[in-house]
N, C-alpha and C. Protein backbone atom coordinates (compact mmCIF):
# COMPACT_ATOMS: atom_id res chain seq x y z
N UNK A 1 -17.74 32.92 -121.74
CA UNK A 1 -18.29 34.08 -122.37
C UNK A 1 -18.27 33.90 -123.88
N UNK A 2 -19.48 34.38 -124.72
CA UNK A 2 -19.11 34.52 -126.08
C UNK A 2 -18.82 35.24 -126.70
N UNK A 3 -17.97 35.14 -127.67
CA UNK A 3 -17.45 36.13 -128.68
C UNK A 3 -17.88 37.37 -128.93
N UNK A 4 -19.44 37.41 -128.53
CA UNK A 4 -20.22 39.04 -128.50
C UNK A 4 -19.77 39.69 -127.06
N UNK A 5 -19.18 39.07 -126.05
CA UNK A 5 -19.18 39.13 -124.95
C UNK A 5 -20.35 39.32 -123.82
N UNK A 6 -21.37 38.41 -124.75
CA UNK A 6 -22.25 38.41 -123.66
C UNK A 6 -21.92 36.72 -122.60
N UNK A 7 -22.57 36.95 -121.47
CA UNK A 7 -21.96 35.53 -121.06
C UNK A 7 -23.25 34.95 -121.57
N UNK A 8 -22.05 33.21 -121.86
CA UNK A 8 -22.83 31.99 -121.94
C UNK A 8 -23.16 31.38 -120.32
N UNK A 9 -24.98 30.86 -120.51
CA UNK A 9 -25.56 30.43 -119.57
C UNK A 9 -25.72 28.95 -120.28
N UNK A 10 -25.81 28.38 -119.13
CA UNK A 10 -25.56 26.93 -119.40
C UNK A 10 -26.43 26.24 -120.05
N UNK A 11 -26.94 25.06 -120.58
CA UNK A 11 -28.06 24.76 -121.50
C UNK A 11 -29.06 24.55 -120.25
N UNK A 12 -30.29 24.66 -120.57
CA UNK A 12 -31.17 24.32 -119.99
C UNK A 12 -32.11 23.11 -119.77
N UNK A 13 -31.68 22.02 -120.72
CA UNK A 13 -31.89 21.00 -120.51
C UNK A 13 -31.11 19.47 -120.82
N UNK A 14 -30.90 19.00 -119.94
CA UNK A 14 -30.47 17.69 -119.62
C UNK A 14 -30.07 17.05 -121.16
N UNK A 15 -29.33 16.05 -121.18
CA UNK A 15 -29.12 15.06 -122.70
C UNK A 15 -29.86 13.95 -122.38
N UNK A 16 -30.65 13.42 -123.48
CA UNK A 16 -31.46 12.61 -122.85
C UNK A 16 -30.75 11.15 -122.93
N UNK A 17 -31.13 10.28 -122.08
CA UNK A 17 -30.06 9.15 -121.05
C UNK A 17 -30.61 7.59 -122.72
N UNK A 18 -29.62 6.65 -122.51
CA UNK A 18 -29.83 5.96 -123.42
C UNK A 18 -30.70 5.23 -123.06
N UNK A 19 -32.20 4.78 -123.97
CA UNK A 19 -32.96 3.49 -123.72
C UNK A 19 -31.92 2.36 -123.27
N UNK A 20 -32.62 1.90 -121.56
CA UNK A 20 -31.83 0.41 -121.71
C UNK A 20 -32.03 -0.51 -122.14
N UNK A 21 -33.07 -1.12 -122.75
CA UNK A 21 -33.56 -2.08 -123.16
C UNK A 21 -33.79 -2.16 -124.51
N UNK A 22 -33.68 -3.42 -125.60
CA UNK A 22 -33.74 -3.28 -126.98
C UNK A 22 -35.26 -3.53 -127.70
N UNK A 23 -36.30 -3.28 -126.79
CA UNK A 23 -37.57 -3.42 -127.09
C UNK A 23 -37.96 -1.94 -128.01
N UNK A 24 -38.74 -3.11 -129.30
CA UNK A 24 -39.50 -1.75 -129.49
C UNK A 24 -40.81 -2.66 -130.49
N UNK A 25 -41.54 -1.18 -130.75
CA UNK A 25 -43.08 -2.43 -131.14
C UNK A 25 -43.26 -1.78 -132.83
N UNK A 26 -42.56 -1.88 -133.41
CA UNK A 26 -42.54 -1.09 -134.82
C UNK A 26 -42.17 -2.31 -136.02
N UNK A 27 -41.90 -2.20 -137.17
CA UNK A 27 -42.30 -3.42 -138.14
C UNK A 27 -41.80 -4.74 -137.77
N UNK A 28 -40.54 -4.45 -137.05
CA UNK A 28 -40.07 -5.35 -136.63
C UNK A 28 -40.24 -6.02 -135.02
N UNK A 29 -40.90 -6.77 -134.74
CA UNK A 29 -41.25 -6.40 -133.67
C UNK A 29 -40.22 -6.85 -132.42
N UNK A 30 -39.49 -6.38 -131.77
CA UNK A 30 -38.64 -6.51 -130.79
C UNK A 30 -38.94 -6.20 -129.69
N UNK A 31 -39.24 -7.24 -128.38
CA UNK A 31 -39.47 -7.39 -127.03
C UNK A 31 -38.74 -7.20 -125.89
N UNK A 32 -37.36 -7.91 -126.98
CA UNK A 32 -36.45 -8.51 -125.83
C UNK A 32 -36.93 -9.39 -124.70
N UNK A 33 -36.36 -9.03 -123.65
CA UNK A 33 -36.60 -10.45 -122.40
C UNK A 33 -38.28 -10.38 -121.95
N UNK A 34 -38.80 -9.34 -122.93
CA UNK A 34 -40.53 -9.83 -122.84
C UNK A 34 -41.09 -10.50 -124.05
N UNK A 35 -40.03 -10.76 -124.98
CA UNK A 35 -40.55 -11.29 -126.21
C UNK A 35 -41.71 -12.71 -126.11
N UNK A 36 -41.72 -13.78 -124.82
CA UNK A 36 -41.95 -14.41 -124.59
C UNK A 36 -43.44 -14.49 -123.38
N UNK A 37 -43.15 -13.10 -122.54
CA UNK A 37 -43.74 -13.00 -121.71
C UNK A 37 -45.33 -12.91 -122.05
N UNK A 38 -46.41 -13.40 -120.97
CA UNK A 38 -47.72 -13.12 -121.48
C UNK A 38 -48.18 -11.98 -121.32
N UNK A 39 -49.03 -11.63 -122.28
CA UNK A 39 -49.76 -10.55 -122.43
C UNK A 39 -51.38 -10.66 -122.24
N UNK A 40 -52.10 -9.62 -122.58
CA UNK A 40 -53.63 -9.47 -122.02
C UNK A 40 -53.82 -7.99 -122.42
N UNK A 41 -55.02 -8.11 -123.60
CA UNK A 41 -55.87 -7.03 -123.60
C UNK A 41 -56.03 -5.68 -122.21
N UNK A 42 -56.92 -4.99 -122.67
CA UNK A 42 -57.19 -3.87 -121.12
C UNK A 42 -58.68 -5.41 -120.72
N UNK A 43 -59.73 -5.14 -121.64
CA UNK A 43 -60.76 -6.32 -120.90
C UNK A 43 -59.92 -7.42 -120.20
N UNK A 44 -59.38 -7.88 -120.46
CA UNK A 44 -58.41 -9.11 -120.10
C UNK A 44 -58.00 -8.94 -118.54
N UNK A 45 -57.34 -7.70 -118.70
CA UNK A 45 -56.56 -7.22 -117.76
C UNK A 45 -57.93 -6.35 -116.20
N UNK A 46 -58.66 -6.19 -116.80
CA UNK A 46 -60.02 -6.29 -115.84
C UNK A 46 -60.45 -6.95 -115.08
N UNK A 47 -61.25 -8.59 -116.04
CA UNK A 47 -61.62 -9.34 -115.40
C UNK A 47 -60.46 -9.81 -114.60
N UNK A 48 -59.38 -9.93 -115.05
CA UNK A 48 -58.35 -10.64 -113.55
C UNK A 48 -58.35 -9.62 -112.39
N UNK A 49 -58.46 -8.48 -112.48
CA UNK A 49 -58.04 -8.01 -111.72
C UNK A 49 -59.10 -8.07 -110.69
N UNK A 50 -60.46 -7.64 -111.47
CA UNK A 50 -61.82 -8.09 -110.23
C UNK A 50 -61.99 -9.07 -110.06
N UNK A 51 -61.41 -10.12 -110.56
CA UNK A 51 -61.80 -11.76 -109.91
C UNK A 51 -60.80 -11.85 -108.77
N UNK A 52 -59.51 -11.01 -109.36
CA UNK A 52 -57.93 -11.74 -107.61
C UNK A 52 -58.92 -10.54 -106.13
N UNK A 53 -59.79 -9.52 -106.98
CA UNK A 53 -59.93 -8.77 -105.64
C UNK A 53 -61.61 -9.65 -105.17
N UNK A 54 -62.42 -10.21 -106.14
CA UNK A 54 -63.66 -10.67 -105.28
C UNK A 54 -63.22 -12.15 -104.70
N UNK A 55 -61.94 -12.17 -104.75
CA UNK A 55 -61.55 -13.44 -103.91
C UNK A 55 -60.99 -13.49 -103.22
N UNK A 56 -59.89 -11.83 -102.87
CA UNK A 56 -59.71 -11.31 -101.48
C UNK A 56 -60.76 -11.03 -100.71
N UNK A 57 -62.07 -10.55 -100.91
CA UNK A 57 -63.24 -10.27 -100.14
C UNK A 57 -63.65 -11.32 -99.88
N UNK A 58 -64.30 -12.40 -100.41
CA UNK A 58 -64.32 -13.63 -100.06
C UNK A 58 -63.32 -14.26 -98.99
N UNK A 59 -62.17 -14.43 -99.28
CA UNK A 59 -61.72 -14.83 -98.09
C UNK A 59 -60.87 -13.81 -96.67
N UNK A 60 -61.24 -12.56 -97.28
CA UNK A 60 -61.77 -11.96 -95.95
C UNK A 60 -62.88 -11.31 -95.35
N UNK A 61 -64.00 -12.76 -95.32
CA UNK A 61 -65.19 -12.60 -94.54
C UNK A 61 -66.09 -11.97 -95.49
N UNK A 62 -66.01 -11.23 -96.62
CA UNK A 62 -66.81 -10.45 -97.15
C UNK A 62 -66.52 -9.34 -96.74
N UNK A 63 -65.63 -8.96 -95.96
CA UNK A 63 -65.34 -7.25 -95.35
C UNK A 63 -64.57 -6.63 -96.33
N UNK A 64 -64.49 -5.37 -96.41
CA UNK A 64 -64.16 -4.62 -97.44
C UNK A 64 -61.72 -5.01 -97.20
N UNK A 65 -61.55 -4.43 -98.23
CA UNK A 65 -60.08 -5.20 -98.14
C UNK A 65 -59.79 -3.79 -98.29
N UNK A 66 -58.75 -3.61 -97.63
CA UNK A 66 -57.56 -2.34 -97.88
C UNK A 66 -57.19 -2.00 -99.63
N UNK A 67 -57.31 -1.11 -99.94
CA UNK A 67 -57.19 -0.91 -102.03
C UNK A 67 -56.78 0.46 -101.62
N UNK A 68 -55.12 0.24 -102.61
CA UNK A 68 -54.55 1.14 -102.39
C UNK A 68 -54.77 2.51 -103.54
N UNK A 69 -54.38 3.46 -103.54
CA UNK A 69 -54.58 4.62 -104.63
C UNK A 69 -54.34 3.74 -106.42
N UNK A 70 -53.31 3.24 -105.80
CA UNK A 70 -52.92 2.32 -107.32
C UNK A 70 -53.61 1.69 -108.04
N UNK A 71 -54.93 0.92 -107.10
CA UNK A 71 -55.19 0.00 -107.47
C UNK A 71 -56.62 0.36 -107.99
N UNK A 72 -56.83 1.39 -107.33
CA UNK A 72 -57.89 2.30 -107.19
C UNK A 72 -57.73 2.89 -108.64
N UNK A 73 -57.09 3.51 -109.25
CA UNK A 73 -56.16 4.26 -110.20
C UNK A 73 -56.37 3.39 -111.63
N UNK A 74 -55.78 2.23 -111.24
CA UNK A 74 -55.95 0.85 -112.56
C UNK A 74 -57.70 0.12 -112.74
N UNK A 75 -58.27 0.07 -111.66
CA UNK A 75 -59.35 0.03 -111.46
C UNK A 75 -60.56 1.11 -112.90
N UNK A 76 -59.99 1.97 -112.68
CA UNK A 76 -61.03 3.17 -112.94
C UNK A 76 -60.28 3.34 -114.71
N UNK A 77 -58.98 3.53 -114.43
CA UNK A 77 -58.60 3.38 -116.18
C UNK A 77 -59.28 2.30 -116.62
N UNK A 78 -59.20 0.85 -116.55
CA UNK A 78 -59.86 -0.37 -116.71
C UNK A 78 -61.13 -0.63 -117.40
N UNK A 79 -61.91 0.49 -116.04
CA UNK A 79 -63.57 0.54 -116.51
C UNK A 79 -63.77 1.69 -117.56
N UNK A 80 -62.58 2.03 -118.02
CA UNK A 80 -63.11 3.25 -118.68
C UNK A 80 -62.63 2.28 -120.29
N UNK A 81 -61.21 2.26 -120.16
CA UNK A 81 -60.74 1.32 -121.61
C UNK A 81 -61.05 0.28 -121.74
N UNK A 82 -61.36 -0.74 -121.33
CA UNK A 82 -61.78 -1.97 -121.22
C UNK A 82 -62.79 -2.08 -122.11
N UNK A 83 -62.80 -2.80 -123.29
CA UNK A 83 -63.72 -2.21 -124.36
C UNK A 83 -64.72 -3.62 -124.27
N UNK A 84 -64.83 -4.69 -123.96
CA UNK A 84 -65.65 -5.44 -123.58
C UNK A 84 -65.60 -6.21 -122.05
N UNK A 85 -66.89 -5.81 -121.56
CA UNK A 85 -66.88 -5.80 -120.00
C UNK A 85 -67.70 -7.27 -119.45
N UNK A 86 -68.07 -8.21 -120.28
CA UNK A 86 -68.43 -9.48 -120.08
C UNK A 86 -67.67 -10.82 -120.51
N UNK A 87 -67.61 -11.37 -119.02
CA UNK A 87 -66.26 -12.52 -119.72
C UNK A 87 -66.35 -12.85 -120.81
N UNK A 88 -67.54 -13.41 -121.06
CA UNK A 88 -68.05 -14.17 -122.54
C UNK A 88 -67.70 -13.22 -123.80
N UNK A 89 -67.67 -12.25 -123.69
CA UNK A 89 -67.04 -11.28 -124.81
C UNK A 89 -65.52 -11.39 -124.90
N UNK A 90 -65.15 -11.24 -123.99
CA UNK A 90 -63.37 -11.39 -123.84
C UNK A 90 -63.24 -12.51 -124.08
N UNK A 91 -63.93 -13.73 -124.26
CA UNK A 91 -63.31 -14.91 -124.55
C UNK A 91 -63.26 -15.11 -125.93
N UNK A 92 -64.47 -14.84 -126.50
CA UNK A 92 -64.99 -14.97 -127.68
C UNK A 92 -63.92 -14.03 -128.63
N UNK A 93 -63.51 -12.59 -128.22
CA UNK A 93 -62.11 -11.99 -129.00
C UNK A 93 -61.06 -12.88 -128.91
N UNK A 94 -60.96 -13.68 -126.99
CA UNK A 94 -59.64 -14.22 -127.73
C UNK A 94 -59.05 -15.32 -128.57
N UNK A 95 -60.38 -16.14 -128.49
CA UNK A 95 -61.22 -17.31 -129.85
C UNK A 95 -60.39 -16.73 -131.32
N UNK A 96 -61.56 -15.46 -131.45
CA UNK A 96 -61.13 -14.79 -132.77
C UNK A 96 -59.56 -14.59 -133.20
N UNK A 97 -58.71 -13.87 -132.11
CA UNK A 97 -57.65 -13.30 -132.45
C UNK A 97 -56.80 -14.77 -132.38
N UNK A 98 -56.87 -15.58 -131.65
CA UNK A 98 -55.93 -16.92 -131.51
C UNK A 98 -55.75 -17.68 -133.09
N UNK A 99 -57.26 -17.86 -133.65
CA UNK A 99 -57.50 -18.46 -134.89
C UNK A 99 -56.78 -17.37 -135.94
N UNK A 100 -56.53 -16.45 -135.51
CA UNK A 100 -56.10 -15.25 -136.83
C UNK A 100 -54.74 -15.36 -137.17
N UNK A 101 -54.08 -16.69 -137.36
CA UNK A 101 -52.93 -16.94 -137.94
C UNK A 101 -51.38 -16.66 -136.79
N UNK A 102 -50.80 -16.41 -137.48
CA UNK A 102 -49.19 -16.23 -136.75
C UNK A 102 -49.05 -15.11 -135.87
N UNK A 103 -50.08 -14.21 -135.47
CA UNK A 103 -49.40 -13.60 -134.82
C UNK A 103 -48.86 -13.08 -133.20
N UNK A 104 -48.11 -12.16 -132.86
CA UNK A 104 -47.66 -12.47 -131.49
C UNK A 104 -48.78 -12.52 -130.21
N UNK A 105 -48.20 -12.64 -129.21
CA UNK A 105 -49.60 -12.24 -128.32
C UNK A 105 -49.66 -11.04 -128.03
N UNK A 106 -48.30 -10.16 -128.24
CA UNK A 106 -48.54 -8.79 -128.01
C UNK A 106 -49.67 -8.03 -128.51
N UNK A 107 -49.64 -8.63 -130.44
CA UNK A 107 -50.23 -8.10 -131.12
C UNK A 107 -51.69 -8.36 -130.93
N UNK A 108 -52.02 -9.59 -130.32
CA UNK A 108 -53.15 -10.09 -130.13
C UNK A 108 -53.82 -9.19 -129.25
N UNK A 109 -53.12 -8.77 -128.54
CA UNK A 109 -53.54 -7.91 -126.81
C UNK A 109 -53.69 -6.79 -127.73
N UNK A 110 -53.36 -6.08 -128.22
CA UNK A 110 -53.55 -4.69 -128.81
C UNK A 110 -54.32 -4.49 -129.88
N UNK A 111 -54.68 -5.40 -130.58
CA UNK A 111 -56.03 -5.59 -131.58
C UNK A 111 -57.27 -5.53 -130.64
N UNK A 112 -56.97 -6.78 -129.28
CA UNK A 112 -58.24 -6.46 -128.49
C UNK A 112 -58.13 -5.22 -127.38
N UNK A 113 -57.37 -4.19 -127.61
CA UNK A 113 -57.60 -3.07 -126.54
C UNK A 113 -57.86 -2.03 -127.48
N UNK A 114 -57.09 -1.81 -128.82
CA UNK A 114 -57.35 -1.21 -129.60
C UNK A 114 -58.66 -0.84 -130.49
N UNK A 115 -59.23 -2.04 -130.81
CA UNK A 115 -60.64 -2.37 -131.69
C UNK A 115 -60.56 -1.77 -133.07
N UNK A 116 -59.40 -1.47 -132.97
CA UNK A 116 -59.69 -0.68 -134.99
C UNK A 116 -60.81 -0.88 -136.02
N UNK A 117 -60.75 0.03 -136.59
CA UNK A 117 -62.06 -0.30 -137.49
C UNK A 117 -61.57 -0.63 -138.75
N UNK A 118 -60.17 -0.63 -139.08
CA UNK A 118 -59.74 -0.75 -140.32
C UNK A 118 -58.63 -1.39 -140.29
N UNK A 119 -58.42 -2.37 -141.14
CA UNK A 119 -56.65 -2.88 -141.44
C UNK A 119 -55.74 -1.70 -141.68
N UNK A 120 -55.84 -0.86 -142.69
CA UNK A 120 -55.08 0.27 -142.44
C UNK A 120 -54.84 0.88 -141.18
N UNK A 121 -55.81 1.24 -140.28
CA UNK A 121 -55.48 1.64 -138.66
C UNK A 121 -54.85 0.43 -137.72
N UNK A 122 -55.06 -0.44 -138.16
CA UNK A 122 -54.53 -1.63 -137.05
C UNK A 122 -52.65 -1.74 -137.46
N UNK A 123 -52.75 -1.80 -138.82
CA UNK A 123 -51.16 -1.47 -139.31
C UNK A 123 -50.56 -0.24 -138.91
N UNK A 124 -51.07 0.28 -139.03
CA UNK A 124 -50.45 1.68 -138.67
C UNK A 124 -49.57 1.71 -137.10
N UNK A 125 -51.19 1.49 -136.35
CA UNK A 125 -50.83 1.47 -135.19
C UNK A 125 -50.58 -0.16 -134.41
N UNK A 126 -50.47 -0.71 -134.97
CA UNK A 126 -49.86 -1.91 -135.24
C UNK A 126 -48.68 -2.23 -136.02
N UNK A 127 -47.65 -2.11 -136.08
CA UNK A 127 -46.26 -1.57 -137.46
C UNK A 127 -46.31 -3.30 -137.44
N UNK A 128 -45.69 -4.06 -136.37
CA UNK A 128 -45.30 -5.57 -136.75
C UNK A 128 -46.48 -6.36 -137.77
N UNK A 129 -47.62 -6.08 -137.43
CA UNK A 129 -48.63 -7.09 -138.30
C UNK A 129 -48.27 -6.67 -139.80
N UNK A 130 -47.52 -5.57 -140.29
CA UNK A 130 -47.50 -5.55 -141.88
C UNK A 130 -47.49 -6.69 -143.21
N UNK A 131 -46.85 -7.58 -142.47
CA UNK A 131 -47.32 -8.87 -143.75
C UNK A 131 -47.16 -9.98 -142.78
N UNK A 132 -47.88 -10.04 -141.86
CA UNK A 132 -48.29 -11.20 -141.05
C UNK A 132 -50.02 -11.82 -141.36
N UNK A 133 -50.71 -10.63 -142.18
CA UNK A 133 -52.24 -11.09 -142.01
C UNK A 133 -52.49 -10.14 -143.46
N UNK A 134 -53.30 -10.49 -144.07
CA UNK A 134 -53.55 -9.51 -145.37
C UNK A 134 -55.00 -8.92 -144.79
N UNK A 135 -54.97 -7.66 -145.86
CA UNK A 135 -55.72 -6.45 -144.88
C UNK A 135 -56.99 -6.72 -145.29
N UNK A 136 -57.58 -8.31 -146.23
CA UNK A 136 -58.97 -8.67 -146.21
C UNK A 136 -59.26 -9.37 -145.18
N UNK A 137 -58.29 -10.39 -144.33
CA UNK A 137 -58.28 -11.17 -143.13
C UNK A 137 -58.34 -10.43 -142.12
N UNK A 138 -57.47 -9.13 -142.28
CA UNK A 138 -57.60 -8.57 -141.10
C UNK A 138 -58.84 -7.36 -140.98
N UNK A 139 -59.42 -7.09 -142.03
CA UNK A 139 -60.59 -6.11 -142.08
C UNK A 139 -61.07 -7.19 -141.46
N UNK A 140 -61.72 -8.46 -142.05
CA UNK A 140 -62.74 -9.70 -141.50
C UNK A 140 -62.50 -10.00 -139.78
N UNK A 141 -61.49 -10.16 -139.54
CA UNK A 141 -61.55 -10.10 -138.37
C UNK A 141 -61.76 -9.21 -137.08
N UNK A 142 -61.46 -8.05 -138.15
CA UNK A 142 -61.82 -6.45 -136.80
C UNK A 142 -63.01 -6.64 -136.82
N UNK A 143 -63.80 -6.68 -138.24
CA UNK A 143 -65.36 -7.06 -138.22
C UNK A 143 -65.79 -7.65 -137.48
N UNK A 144 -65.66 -9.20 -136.89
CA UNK A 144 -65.94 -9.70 -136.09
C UNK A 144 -65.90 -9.01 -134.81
N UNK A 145 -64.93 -8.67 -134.59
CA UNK A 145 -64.79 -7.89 -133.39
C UNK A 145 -65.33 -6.85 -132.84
N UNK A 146 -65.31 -5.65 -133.68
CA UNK A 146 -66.96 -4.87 -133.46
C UNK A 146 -67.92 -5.09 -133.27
N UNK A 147 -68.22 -6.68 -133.84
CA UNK A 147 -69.81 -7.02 -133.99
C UNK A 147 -69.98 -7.51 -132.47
N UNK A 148 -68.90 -8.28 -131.82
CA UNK A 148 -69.19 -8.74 -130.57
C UNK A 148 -69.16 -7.38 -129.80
N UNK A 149 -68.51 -6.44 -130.20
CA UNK A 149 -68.43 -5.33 -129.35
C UNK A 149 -69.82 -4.30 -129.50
N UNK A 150 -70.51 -4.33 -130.21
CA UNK A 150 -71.49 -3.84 -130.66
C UNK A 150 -72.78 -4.73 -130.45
N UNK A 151 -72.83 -5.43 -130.52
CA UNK A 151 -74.16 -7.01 -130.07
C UNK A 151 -74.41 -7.18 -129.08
N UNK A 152 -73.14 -7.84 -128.42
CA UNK A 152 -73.33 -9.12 -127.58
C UNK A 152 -72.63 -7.68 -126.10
N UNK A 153 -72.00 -7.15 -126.41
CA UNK A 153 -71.67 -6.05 -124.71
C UNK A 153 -73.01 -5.93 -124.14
């Protein structure tokens, strides 16, 4: 009870539980045990996904294959974010972003899902690239990247 004597009711929400993992994607960029792991754009992450399923149909007969809600689910986010939908486009970003100096593949994957139009927006929402690429290299290269996204889609 409190001191006004009204009663105390208990808090109403939970303490929130500690991050387990020491990943985080901010200036510094910290992975942890994914620091190494590969990454892939959303386009990226498309074409694999319709090539592992037109090669389950293929080798079952051409008949339609069991696709679960999930997949169904990643499918449809995919076609919606997936910002270039022809292999030859996805290759050609990852041409661009590979040649664009030191940086991670995380960062690489999120320049090509992201598409920024500006070095200021790619930093921003990009914190690790801050002095990995200067923001005339990296304007030049989003450039490129629009242009294939704008041209050649």
């Amino acid at each position: 009870m409190a001191s006004n004597g009204v009663p105390r009711h208990a808090p109403t929400s939970r303490a929130r539980p500690v991050p387990l993992g020491d990943e985080e994607a901010t200036s510094q960029l910290s992975l942890g045990e994914f620091h190494s792991a590969p990454t892939m754009s959303n386009s990226e992450a498309r074409l694999l996904v319709d090539a592992v399923l037109a090669r389950r149909r293929e080798n079952n007969g051409g008949r339609a294959i069991q696709e679960t809600e999930v997949l169904q689910k990643t499918q449809d986010y995919l076609a919606v974010f997936a910002r270039f939908k022809a292999a030859q486009n996805v290759e050609q970003v990852e041409r661009l972003l590979s040649a664009g100096g030191n940086l991670e593949g995380f960062e690489k994957s999120q320049l090509g899902t992201l598409c920024c139009e500006t070095a200021d927006e790619a930093k921003t929402l990009i914190p690790s690239l801050g002095n990995k690429i200067s923001d005339a290299d990296l304007d030049n290269l989003l450039q490129e990247i629009t242009n294939l996204r704008q041209y050649v889609d």
